[in-house]
Amino acid sequence: MEELDLDGVPLPKMIWTPVKYKPSQVAQFISLMQNKNYKLLKVAKETGIVYDAAYKFNKQWKENEGTVLPGYKLASEVKTKRNNVKITDERSKFIEDYVEAHPTCIVKDITEQLSANFGDLSVNESTVYRHITKKLEFTLTRTQPRIAARNSEDTKEQRREFVEYLGDNDINFKRKCIFIDESGFKKNMVRPVAWSKKGTSGEVEVQPEGINLSILGCMSVHGLIALSQQVPKPNAVLLNKLGLKNMYIVMDNAAIHKTPDVLREIHEHGHTPLFLPSYSPMLNPIEECWAKIKQEVRKTPLAKSEIIADLSKKQQKKLQKKIVEGGSDIPRSFS
């Protein structure tokens, strides 16, 4: 009996699914099984089909009662595989620009935008994710909300004018300035990250929400001069002991710093107020000290009997000691 050859036989609405074998090869396998009465293993070897595949083809032939060649499936039952398009330089630039313009987007958003802007191309999310993290070197980090006006052209101009003012008036920012600022502390302050075993959450036990504490700090090139829970009057005696006379008192534009009483006290003790531009904490070295103190406070949650003010004071003394000894915790502005 003549062997089957279905290569040229049209099968409407049917799709050939095997990747390793052609229809003619499977047809030859079925023909030998039907006409020669060979064992499955022998026919598989003779037609170059591995045993497992041959077993499946033979099973399909029997289930279909010999009506459909094994390997063919209805088109409606087959999921068409879309090619994963390579990300070209042009597409890579599009992804980079999109992520920079939309830093909180998710990979699905990027993939959809990529397909929409490049003729509905086929690319999966895992490919896009690998490209973003490996090729473009983006990484997910904690978001830091930033007021839009912080880096506006007007704000930048104010900073430039402030720096020019220092130079024009021969103000030694390092030696002739006292820096003042306040910072808020909470009773249940804790580091935002903690070590934990894989698969477990990093839980840290803290005390119930307590009273928020605002601490006012004062520092110079000599280190931290004072910390206070209340708005202090300028301590001329303390400043004089340190040889700090005719100093510039650098503060931000908070309303409390511009009250008549505060300004009068500053002038009466021979000092001059110097207000920083808006949204410019980077020009005040005491900000770095607050960061160091809070870093230490967050390391160990408060015990029931502890008070946030006492812990803050304790960390302030430790920082002051390091500054005096020339440790690495000296603010970069003074190093």
Tab-separated table of C-alpha atoms in Angstrom:
chain	number	residue	atom	x	y	z
A	1	MET	CA	0.000	0.000	0.000
A	2	GLU	CA	1.280	3.495	-0.906
A	3	GLU	CA	2.673	5.663	1.891
A	4	LEU	CA	0.738	8.745	2.978
A	5	ASP	CA	2.035	12.134	1.821
A	6	LEU	CA	-0.017	15.012	3.182
A	7	ASP	CA	2.448	17.861	2.490
A	8	GLY	CA	0.337	19.135	-0.361
A	9	VAL	CA	-3.089	18.297	1.039
A	10	PRO	CA	-4.901	21.527	2.058
A	11	LEU	CA	-6.494	21.379	5.485
A	12	PRO	CA	-8.794	24.378	5.895
A	13	LYS	CA	-8.701	26.144	9.267
A	14	MET	CA	-6.001	23.745	10.492
A	15	ILE	CA	-2.506	24.689	11.702
A	16	TRP	CA	0.562	22.472	11.840
A	17	THR	CA	1.938	22.725	15.409
A	18	PRO	CA	5.058	20.490	15.740
A	19	VAL	CA	8.332	22.378	15.436
A	20	LYS	CA	10.788	19.489	14.943
A	21	TYR	CA	8.805	17.404	12.454
A	22	LYS	CA	7.209	18.013	9.046
A	23	PRO	CA	3.756	16.697	8.050
A	24	SER	CA	5.357	14.295	5.558
A	25	GLN	CA	7.542	12.808	8.300
A	26	VAL	CA	4.556	12.173	10.576
A	27	ALA	CA	2.533	10.865	7.615
A	28	GLN	CA	5.307	8.341	6.908
A	29	PHE	CA	5.253	7.303	10.566
A	30	ILE	CA	1.480	6.689	10.485
A	31	SER	CA	1.749	4.823	7.177
A	32	LEU	CA	4.362	2.427	8.533
A	33	MET	CA	2.368	1.880	11.710
A	34	GLN	CA	-0.757	1.041	9.688
A	35	ASN	CA	0.696	-0.931	6.777
A	36	LYS	CA	3.839	-2.633	8.030
A	37	ASN	CA	2.544	-3.542	11.460
A	38	TYR	CA	5.874	-2.541	12.980
A	39	LYS	CA	6.522	-1.977	16.634
A	40	LEU	CA	6.316	1.675	17.743
A	41	LEU	CA	10.006	1.897	18.683
A	42	LYS	CA	11.151	0.542	15.304
A	43	VAL	CA	8.926	2.921	13.305
A	44	ALA	CA	10.069	5.866	15.433
A	45	LYS	CA	13.728	5.090	14.694
A	46	GLU	CA	13.059	4.553	11.003
A	47	THR	CA	11.278	7.916	10.612
A	48	GLY	CA	13.659	9.891	12.876
A	49	ILE	CA	11.038	10.705	15.497
A	50	VAL	CA	11.883	10.404	19.190
A	51	TYR	CA	9.934	7.774	21.071
A	52	ASP	CA	7.908	10.177	23.265
A	53	ALA	CA	6.766	12.189	20.240
A	54	ALA	CA	6.000	9.013	18.296
A	55	TYR	CA	3.879	7.738	21.168
A	56	LYS	CA	1.883	11.020	21.219
A	57	PHE	CA	1.381	10.982	17.417
A	58	ASN	CA	0.120	7.402	17.530
A	59	LYS	CA	-2.232	8.219	20.415
A	60	GLN	CA	-3.637	11.282	18.594
A	61	TRP	CA	-4.196	9.212	15.453
A	62	LYS	CA	-6.267	6.703	17.385
A	63	GLU	CA	-8.233	9.394	19.273
A	64	ASN	CA	-9.085	11.139	15.980
A	65	GLU	CA	-10.048	7.754	14.492
A	66	GLY	CA	-7.706	8.340	11.598
A	67	THR	CA	-9.498	11.464	10.340
A	68	VAL	CA	-6.785	14.075	11.053
A	69	LEU	CA	-3.022	13.702	10.733
A	70	PRO	CA	-1.439	14.048	14.203
A	71	GLY	CA	0.173	17.464	14.610
A	72	TYR	CA	-2.625	19.443	12.989
A	73	LYS	CA	-4.937	21.489	15.211
A	74	LEU	CA	-7.895	23.765	14.589
A	75	ALA	CA	-6.736	27.350	14.160
A	76	SER	CA	-9.186	28.454	16.858
A	77	GLU	CA	-7.426	26.187	19.365
A	78	VAL	CA	-3.947	27.510	18.647
A	79	LYS	CA	-2.559	30.617	20.280
A	80	THR	CA	-0.530	32.473	17.704
A	81	LYS	CA	2.892	33.230	19.104
A	82	ARG	CA	3.908	36.834	18.586
A	83	ASN	CA	7.572	37.501	18.001
A	84	ASN	CA	9.264	39.447	20.786
A	85	VAL	CA	10.724	42.374	18.867
A	86	LYS	CA	14.261	43.483	19.664
A	87	ILE	CA	14.483	46.855	21.402
A	88	THR	CA	16.416	49.082	19.005
A	89	ASP	CA	18.336	52.238	19.932
A	90	GLU	CA	15.353	54.371	18.893
A	91	ARG	CA	12.975	52.383	21.079
A	92	SER	CA	15.493	52.382	23.925
A	93	LYS	CA	15.657	56.187	23.792
A	94	PHE	CA	11.848	56.339	23.851
A	95	ILE	CA	11.751	54.125	26.970
A	96	GLU	CA	14.423	56.186	28.729
A	97	ASP	CA	12.658	59.480	27.999
A	98	TYR	CA	9.293	58.064	29.092
A	99	VAL	CA	10.625	56.746	32.410
A	100	GLU	CA	12.398	60.028	33.174
A	101	ALA	CA	9.192	61.956	32.429
A	102	HIS	CA	7.008	59.477	34.366
A	103	PRO	CA	9.172	58.124	37.233
A	104	THR	CA	6.227	56.453	39.010
A	105	CYS	CA	5.016	54.513	35.950
A	106	ILE	CA	4.823	50.710	35.921
A	107	VAL	CA	6.326	48.352	33.331
A	108	LYS	CA	2.888	47.680	31.837
A	109	ASP	CA	2.463	51.406	31.074
A	110	ILE	CA	5.839	51.553	29.334
A	111	THR	CA	5.123	48.429	27.272
A	112	GLU	CA	1.758	49.792	26.120
A	113	GLN	CA	3.251	53.171	25.183
A	114	LEU	CA	6.066	51.452	23.307
A	115	SER	CA	3.612	49.374	21.272
A	116	ALA	CA	1.355	52.368	20.603
A	117	ASN	CA	4.210	54.552	19.356
A	118	PHE	CA	5.948	51.962	17.180
A	119	GLY	CA	3.174	50.453	15.089
A	120	ASP	CA	1.701	48.017	17.596
A	121	LEU	CA	4.963	46.060	17.844
A	122	SER	CA	5.100	42.881	19.903
A	123	VAL	CA	7.255	43.071	23.016
A	124	ASN	CA	6.585	41.486	26.397
A	125	GLU	CA	6.839	43.173	29.785
A	126	SER	CA	9.714	41.016	31.026
A	127	THR	CA	11.854	42.130	28.074
A	128	VAL	CA	11.031	45.769	28.775
A	129	TYR	CA	11.790	45.318	32.493
A	130	ARG	CA	15.192	43.742	31.771
A	131	HIS	CA	16.015	46.538	29.352
A	132	ILE	CA	15.081	49.226	31.892
A	133	THR	CA	17.076	47.686	34.746
A	134	LYS	CA	20.057	46.191	32.882
A	135	LYS	CA	20.596	48.361	29.815
A	136	LEU	CA	19.291	51.728	31.034
A	137	GLU	CA	20.318	51.060	34.676
A	138	PHE	CA	17.119	52.351	36.271
A	139	THR	CA	16.187	51.029	39.709
A	140	LEU	CA	13.097	51.337	41.901
A	141	THR	CA	13.718	53.548	44.933
A	142	ARG	CA	11.604	55.194	47.593
A	143	THR	CA	9.816	58.221	46.189
A	144	GLN	CA	10.723	61.629	47.564
A	145	PRO	CA	7.972	64.193	46.910
A	146	ARG	CA	9.455	67.504	45.785
A	147	ILE	CA	7.686	70.834	45.624
A	148	ALA	CA	7.636	72.008	42.016
A	149	ALA	CA	8.891	75.495	42.898
A	150	ARG	CA	12.015	74.083	44.547
A	151	ASN	CA	13.978	74.018	41.307
A	152	SER	CA	12.137	76.720	39.386
A	153	GLU	CA	14.166	79.318	37.511
A	154	ASP	CA	13.073	81.972	40.017
A	155	THR	CA	14.326	79.901	42.957
A	156	LYS	CA	17.638	79.210	41.223
A	157	GLU	CA	18.034	82.927	40.591
A	158	GLN	CA	17.418	83.671	44.287
A	159	ARG	CA	20.148	81.187	45.238
A	160	ARG	CA	22.556	82.745	42.770
A	161	GLU	CA	21.863	86.209	44.179
A	162	PHE	CA	22.351	84.904	47.742
A	163	VAL	CA	25.769	83.454	46.907
A	164	GLU	CA	26.756	86.654	45.080
A	165	TYR	CA	25.672	88.664	48.139
A	166	LEU	CA	28.050	86.640	50.320
A	167	GLY	CA	30.919	87.367	47.958
A	168	ASP	CA	30.111	91.042	47.417
A	169	ASN	CA	29.928	91.657	51.180
A	170	ASP	CA	32.982	89.549	52.013
A	171	ILE	CA	30.931	87.243	54.280
A	172	ASN	CA	32.926	84.168	55.277
A	173	PHE	CA	30.156	81.556	55.222
A	174	LYS	CA	32.299	79.152	57.221
A	175	ARG	CA	33.769	81.412	59.904
A	176	LYS	CA	31.316	84.291	60.274
A	177	CYS	CA	27.949	82.514	60.276
A	178	ILE	CA	25.750	80.908	62.920
A	179	PHE	CA	23.214	78.489	61.444
A	180	ILE	CA	19.775	78.086	63.015
A	181	ASP	CA	16.958	75.718	62.095
A	182	GLU	CA	14.283	73.566	63.713
A	183	SER	CA	13.429	69.939	63.071
A	184	GLY	CA	10.515	67.722	64.064
A	185	PHE	CA	10.820	64.473	66.028
A	186	LYS	CA	8.181	61.806	66.662
A	187	LYS	CA	8.012	59.355	69.540
A	188	ASN	CA	7.669	56.366	67.232
A	189	MET	CA	10.422	57.318	64.787
A	190	VAL	CA	12.018	54.230	63.249
A	191	ARG	CA	14.152	53.414	60.234
A	192	PRO	CA	12.069	52.821	57.070
A	193	VAL	CA	13.963	49.570	56.408
A	194	ALA	CA	14.932	46.648	58.660
A	195	TRP	CA	16.557	43.238	58.341
A	196	SER	CA	14.257	40.215	58.235
A	197	LYS	CA	14.441	36.602	57.117
A	198	LYS	CA	13.349	35.951	53.542
A	199	GLY	CA	9.591	35.613	53.315
A	200	THR	CA	8.963	37.521	56.548
A	201	SER	CA	8.102	41.184	57.082
A	202	GLY	CA	10.424	43.551	58.926
A	203	GLU	CA	8.239	44.434	61.911
A	204	VAL	CA	9.591	46.763	64.609
A	205	GLU	CA	7.713	47.327	67.874
A	206	VAL	CA	7.227	51.016	68.688
A	207	GLN	CA	5.392	53.029	71.310
A	208	PRO	CA	1.945	54.487	70.516
A	209	GLU	CA	1.868	57.860	68.790
A	210	GLY	CA	3.099	60.479	71.214
A	211	ILE	CA	3.476	64.227	71.216
A	212	ASN	CA	5.441	65.569	68.267
A	213	LEU	CA	8.492	67.517	69.336
A	214	SER	CA	10.028	70.451	67.486
A	215	ILE	CA	13.643	71.143	68.412
A	216	LEU	CA	15.488	74.330	67.521
A	217	GLY	CA	19.201	73.923	66.868
A	218	CYS	CA	22.112	76.321	66.562
A	219	MET	CA	25.552	75.505	65.125
A	220	SER	CA	28.720	77.079	63.785
A	221	VAL	CA	32.098	75.869	62.596
A	222	HIS	CA	32.736	74.943	66.254
A	223	GLY	CA	29.895	72.408	66.128
A	224	LEU	CA	26.455	72.353	67.714
A	225	ILE	CA	26.086	75.280	70.108
A	226	ALA	CA	22.636	74.569	71.516
A	227	LEU	CA	19.447	72.553	71.145
A	228	SER	CA	16.181	73.760	72.639
A	229	GLN	CA	12.563	72.635	72.782
A	230	GLN	CA	11.495	76.280	72.935
A	231	VAL	CA	12.389	79.257	70.817
A	232	PRO	CA	15.454	80.601	72.649
A	233	LYS	CA	16.653	84.148	72.870
A	234	PRO	CA	20.137	84.571	71.388
A	235	ASN	CA	22.619	83.625	74.090
A	236	ALA	CA	25.221	86.386	73.781
A	237	VAL	CA	27.222	85.080	76.732
A	238	LEU	CA	27.629	81.648	75.141
A	239	LEU	CA	28.530	83.130	71.768
A	240	ASN	CA	31.047	85.476	73.378
A	241	LYS	CA	32.694	82.577	75.212
A	242	LEU	CA	33.308	80.970	71.854
A	243	GLY	CA	34.565	84.245	70.438
A	244	LEU	CA	31.573	84.503	68.152
A	245	LYS	CA	31.027	88.243	67.831
A	246	ASN	CA	29.480	90.235	64.996
A	247	MET	CA	28.178	87.043	63.428
A	248	TYR	CA	25.615	86.495	60.696
A	249	ILE	CA	22.633	84.483	61.974
A	250	VAL	CA	21.623	82.314	59.004
A	251	MET	CA	17.966	81.181	59.013
A	252	ASP	CA	15.271	80.146	56.579
A	253	ASN	CA	12.263	82.335	55.760
A	254	ALA	CA	9.971	80.886	58.448
A	255	ALA	CA	7.675	83.546	59.924
A	256	ILE	CA	8.873	82.778	63.465
A	257	HIS	CA	12.392	83.891	62.492
A	258	LYS	CA	11.171	87.307	61.326
A	259	THR	CA	9.227	88.431	64.376
A	260	PRO	CA	10.188	91.866	65.778
A	261	ASP	CA	11.347	90.317	69.068
A	262	VAL	CA	13.735	87.892	67.374
A	263	LEU	CA	15.179	90.519	65.037
A	264	ARG	CA	15.609	93.007	67.895
A	265	GLU	CA	17.478	90.480	70.049
A	266	ILE	CA	19.799	89.613	67.171
A	267	HIS	CA	20.653	93.261	66.468
A	268	GLU	CA	21.037	94.211	70.166
A	269	HIS	CA	23.726	91.565	70.591
A	270	GLY	CA	25.706	92.824	67.626
A	271	HIS	CA	24.718	90.177	65.099
A	272	THR	CA	23.077	90.388	61.669
A	273	PRO	CA	20.174	88.216	60.425
A	274	LEU	CA	20.773	86.539	57.075
A	275	PHE	CA	17.797	84.802	55.486
A	276	LEU	CA	18.225	81.926	53.065
A	277	PRO	CA	16.379	81.817	49.726
A	278	SER	CA	13.134	79.838	49.635
A	279	TYR	CA	13.401	76.059	49.212
A	280	SER	CA	17.165	76.089	49.840
A	281	PRO	CA	17.935	73.804	52.811
A	282	MET	CA	21.097	72.660	51.024
A	283	LEU	CA	22.625	76.055	51.894
A	284	ASN	CA	22.223	75.425	55.635
A	285	PRO	CA	24.853	72.998	57.048
A	286	ILE	CA	22.735	72.292	60.142
A	287	GLU	CA	20.429	70.231	57.921
A	288	GLU	CA	23.184	67.614	57.750
A	289	CYS	CA	23.403	67.568	61.552
A	290	TRP	CA	19.662	66.948	61.837
A	291	ALA	CA	20.020	64.074	59.384
A	292	LYS	CA	22.792	62.520	61.506
A	293	ILE	CA	20.867	62.913	64.769
A	294	LYS	CA	17.656	61.467	63.287
A	295	GLN	CA	19.615	58.605	61.776
A	296	GLU	CA	20.818	57.621	65.243
A	297	VAL	CA	17.415	58.166	66.889
A	298	ARG	CA	15.722	55.889	64.330
A	299	LYS	CA	18.142	53.012	64.906
A	300	THR	CA	16.607	51.975	68.226
A	301	PRO	CA	12.896	52.548	68.977
A	302	LEU	CA	12.122	54.276	72.272
A	303	ALA	CA	11.469	52.193	75.367
A	304	LYS	CA	8.378	53.049	77.429
A	305	SER	CA	10.316	55.141	79.937
A	306	GLU	CA	12.376	57.052	77.374
A	307	ILE	CA	11.622	60.567	76.204
A	308	ILE	CA	12.339	61.652	72.639
A	309	ALA	CA	13.930	64.897	73.836
A	310	ASP	CA	16.406	63.003	76.043
A	311	LEU	CA	17.339	60.640	73.233
A	312	SER	CA	17.791	63.545	70.808
A	313	LYS	CA	20.020	65.337	73.323
A	314	LYS	CA	22.053	62.163	73.824
A	315	GLN	CA	22.677	61.808	70.095
A	316	GLN	CA	23.518	65.513	69.864
A	317	LYS	CA	26.272	65.064	72.466
A	318	LYS	CA	27.667	62.057	70.606
A	319	LEU	CA	27.727	64.032	67.369
A	320	GLN	CA	29.323	67.032	69.082
A	321	LYS	CA	32.095	64.787	70.428
A	322	LYS	CA	32.828	63.412	66.965
A	323	ILE	CA	32.966	66.929	65.523
A	324	VAL	CA	35.388	68.081	68.227
A	325	GLU	CA	37.569	64.996	67.692
A	326	GLY	CA	37.536	65.551	63.938
A	327	GLY	CA	35.428	62.508	63.151
A	328	SER	CA	33.766	61.672	59.863
A	329	ASP	CA	30.456	63.165	61.009
A	330	ILE	CA	31.593	66.751	60.475
A	331	PRO	CA	29.110	68.334	58.048
A	332	ARG	CA	30.471	68.369	54.498
A	333	SER	CA	29.972	72.138	54.385
A	334	PHE	CA	32.683	72.519	57.034
A	335	SER	CA	35.062	69.806	55.870
